[in-house]
Amino acid sequence: RTVVIGDPCPWVAQSAEAFLSKIFACSYSIAGLNVLSGNPADHLVHRHTHRVVRGSLLVCGRPDGRLTALTTLESSTCLAVNQASSIQSIGGTCESITIGHNKSKLPLSAKAIFLESFRPQFLCEKLLSESEGVKTKSSDMALTAAGNLKVTPSAFADDSKGAARKMSVSLLRKSSTASDGDSLSL
């Protein structure tokens, strides 16, 4: 059996590969593993997807694309996982598992492991939870693979009088020159 570990951080993939291969170094040949690693945003597709056979396992770390700086990295990782998962070998594909904070599962992956998040909510998450009237954590919000926030239709529904819901949000920006900061109310 072959296990391919993919992560955009090279040291994560390399250390996971070294750890897993050392664990199975003392096993019998029938229980051995072939462990490979690569960067899904760079060379994972070109170096390892031609080796995909039925029964291969692809475990890939998925960046949190809800952060603007990581959106393209998450998109390229999702593309690499979907590309590797769509390769057919004797009527089967590899099993792919993604690990990350984003609560949306890729359509071609077998499983998705969601990590708990302890960060503060993004503004869009805060607005959505306030408009729904539900207290949610940032880990409960999900973005689709395309990067769109999953919204229920009730978030845009009118109340019983036909008037749209009114939301108020107060933003405070701390200035480096002013001691009291600037405020903006929406």
Coordinates of C-alpha atoms in Angstrom, one line a residue:
R1 CA 0.0 0.0 0.0
T2 CA 1.2 3.5 -0.8
V3 CA 0.5 6.5 1.4
V4 CA 1.1 10.0 -0.1
I5 CA 1.3 12.9 2.4
G6 CA 0.7 16.4 1.0
D7 CA 1.0 19.7 2.8
P8 CA 1.8 23.2 1.6
C9 CA 4.3 23.5 4.4
P10 CA 7.3 21.4 3.3
W11 CA 8.5 20.6 6.8
V12 CA 5.1 19.2 7.8
A13 CA 4.9 16.8 4.9
Q14 CA 8.6 15.8 5.3
S15 CA 8.4 15.2 9.0
A16 CA 5.1 13.3 8.7
E17 CA 6.7 11.2 5.9
A18 CA 9.8 10.5 8.0
F19 CA 7.7 9.6 11.1
L20 CA 5.4 7.2 9.2
S21 CA 8.2 5.5 7.4
K22 CA 10.2 5.0 10.6
I23 CA 7.1 3.5 12.3
F24 CA 6.7 0.9 9.6
A25 CA 10.5 0.3 9.2
C26 CA 10.4 -2.6 11.6
S27 CA 7.3 -4.2 10.2
Y28 CA 7.1 -7.4 8.2
S29 CA 7.2 -7.0 4.4
I30 CA 3.6 -7.9 4.0
A31 CA 2.6 -5.0 6.4
G32 CA 5.0 -2.5 4.9
L33 CA 4.1 0.9 3.5
N34 CA 5.6 3.0 0.7
V35 CA 5.4 6.6 2.0
L36 CA 5.8 9.6 -0.3
S37 CA 5.3 13.3 0.4
G38 CA 4.9 16.4 -1.7
N39 CA 3.6 20.0 -1.8
P40 CA 0.0 20.0 -3.3
A41 CA 0.4 23.6 -4.4
D42 CA 3.7 22.8 -6.3
H43 CA 4.8 19.3 -7.3
L44 CA 2.5 16.7 -5.7
V45 CA 0.5 16.3 -8.9
H46 CA 3.5 16.0 -11.2
R47 CA 5.6 13.7 -9.1
H48 CA 3.0 11.4 -7.5
T49 CA -0.3 11.2 -9.3
H50 CA 1.0 8.9 -12.0
R51 CA 1.7 6.4 -9.2
V52 CA -1.9 6.4 -8.0
V53 CA -3.5 2.9 -8.0
R54 CA -6.5 1.5 -6.3
G55 CA -5.9 1.3 -2.6
S56 CA -3.5 4.3 -2.4
L57 CA -4.1 6.8 0.4
L58 CA -3.6 10.5 -0.1
V59 CA -3.7 12.5 3.2
C60 CA -3.5 16.2 2.5
G61 CA -3.4 19.3 4.7
R62 CA -5.9 21.9 3.6
P63 CA -5.1 25.6 4.3
D64 CA -7.9 27.8 5.7
G65 CA -8.9 29.7 2.5
R66 CA -11.3 31.9 4.5
L67 CA -8.2 34.0 5.1
T68 CA -7.4 36.2 2.0
A69 CA -3.7 35.3 2.1
L70 CA -4.5 31.6 1.9
T71 CA -7.3 31.6 -0.7
T72 CA -5.1 30.7 -3.7
L73 CA -3.1 28.2 -1.7
E74 CA -6.3 26.4 -0.7
S75 CA -7.7 26.5 -4.2
S76 CA -4.5 24.9 -5.6
T77 CA -4.5 22.3 -2.8
C78 CA -8.2 21.4 -3.6
L79 CA -7.4 21.2 -7.3
A80 CA -4.5 18.8 -6.6
V81 CA -6.6 16.6 -4.3
N82 CA -9.5 16.5 -6.8
Q83 CA -7.1 15.7 -9.7
A84 CA -5.4 12.9 -7.8
S85 CA -8.8 11.5 -6.7
S86 CA -10.2 11.4 -10.2
I87 CA -7.5 9.1 -11.6
Q88 CA -8.9 5.7 -12.3
S89 CA -6.9 2.5 -11.9
I90 CA -8.7 -0.8 -12.4
G91 CA -12.1 0.8 -11.8
G92 CA -11.0 2.5 -8.5
T93 CA -9.4 5.6 -7.4
C94 CA -7.2 6.5 -4.4
E95 CA -8.7 7.3 -1.1
S96 CA -8.1 11.0 -0.3
I97 CA -8.5 12.6 3.1
T98 CA -8.2 16.3 3.8
I99 CA -7.3 17.8 7.2
G100 CA -8.1 21.5 8.0
H101 CA -10.3 24.1 9.6
N102 CA -12.6 24.7 6.7
K103 CA -15.9 22.8 7.3
S104 CA -16.6 22.0 3.6
K105 CA -15.7 18.5 2.3
L106 CA -14.3 18.2 -1.2
P107 CA -16.6 16.3 -3.6
L108 CA -14.1 13.7 -4.7
S109 CA -12.4 13.1 -1.3
A110 CA -13.3 10.1 0.8
K111 CA -13.2 11.8 4.1
A112 CA -12.5 15.2 5.6
I113 CA -11.2 15.8 9.1
F114 CA -12.1 19.2 10.6
L115 CA -9.9 20.7 13.2
E116 CA -11.3 22.9 16.0
S117 CA -10.6 26.6 15.7
F118 CA -9.9 29.0 18.5
R119 CA -9.5 32.2 16.5
P120 CA -12.0 35.1 16.7
Q121 CA -14.8 35.3 14.1
F122 CA -14.3 37.1 10.8
L123 CA -16.6 40.0 10.1
C124 CA -18.6 38.1 7.6
E125 CA -19.1 35.3 10.1
K126 CA -20.1 37.7 12.8
L127 CA -22.6 39.4 10.5
L128 CA -24.1 36.1 9.4
S129 CA -24.5 34.8 13.0
E130 CA -26.1 38.1 14.0
S131 CA -28.5 38.1 11.1
E132 CA -29.5 34.5 11.8
G133 CA -29.9 35.3 15.5
V134 CA -27.8 32.3 16.5
K135 CA -24.6 32.3 18.5
T136 CA -22.0 30.4 16.5
K137 CA -18.3 29.9 16.7
S138 CA -16.0 30.5 13.8
S139 CA -15.4 26.8 13.4
D140 CA -19.2 26.3 12.7
M141 CA -19.0 28.5 9.6
A142 CA -18.2 26.8 6.3
L143 CA -16.9 28.0 3.0
T144 CA -17.4 25.9 -0.1
A145 CA -14.5 24.8 -2.3
A146 CA -15.2 27.8 -4.5
G147 CA -14.8 30.2 -1.5
N148 CA -18.4 31.2 -1.0
L149 CA -19.8 31.3 2.5
K150 CA -22.7 28.9 3.0
V151 CA -25.7 30.9 3.8
T152 CA -29.2 29.6 4.7
P153 CA -32.1 31.3 2.9
S154 CA -33.5 32.6 6.3
A155 CA -30.5 35.0 6.5
F156 CA -32.1 37.1 3.7
A157 CA -35.8 36.6 4.6
D158 CA -38.1 39.4 5.5
D159 CA -39.8 39.6 8.8
S160 CA -43.6 39.3 9.2
K161 CA -44.3 43.0 8.4
G162 CA -42.4 42.8 5.1
A163 CA -39.6 45.0 6.1
A164 CA -36.0 43.8 5.7
R165 CA -34.0 43.1 8.8
K166 CA -31.7 45.9 10.0
M167 CA -28.3 45.0 11.3
S168 CA -25.9 47.3 13.0
V169 CA -22.2 46.8 13.2
S170 CA -19.7 49.0 14.9
L171 CA -16.1 48.9 13.8
L172 CA -13.2 50.5 15.7
R173 CA -9.8 51.1 14.0
K174 CA -6.9 51.9 16.3
S175 CA -4.8 54.6 14.8
S176 CA -1.0 54.8 15.4
T177 CA -1.2 58.6 15.7
A178 CA -4.5 59.2 17.4
S179 CA -5.0 57.9 20.9
D180 CA -8.8 57.4 20.7
G181 CA -9.0 55.8 17.2
D182 CA -11.5 56.1 14.5
S183 CA -15.0 54.6 14.6
L184 CA -17.4 53.7 11.9
S185 CA -20.9 52.6 12.4
L186 CA -22.8 50.6 9.7

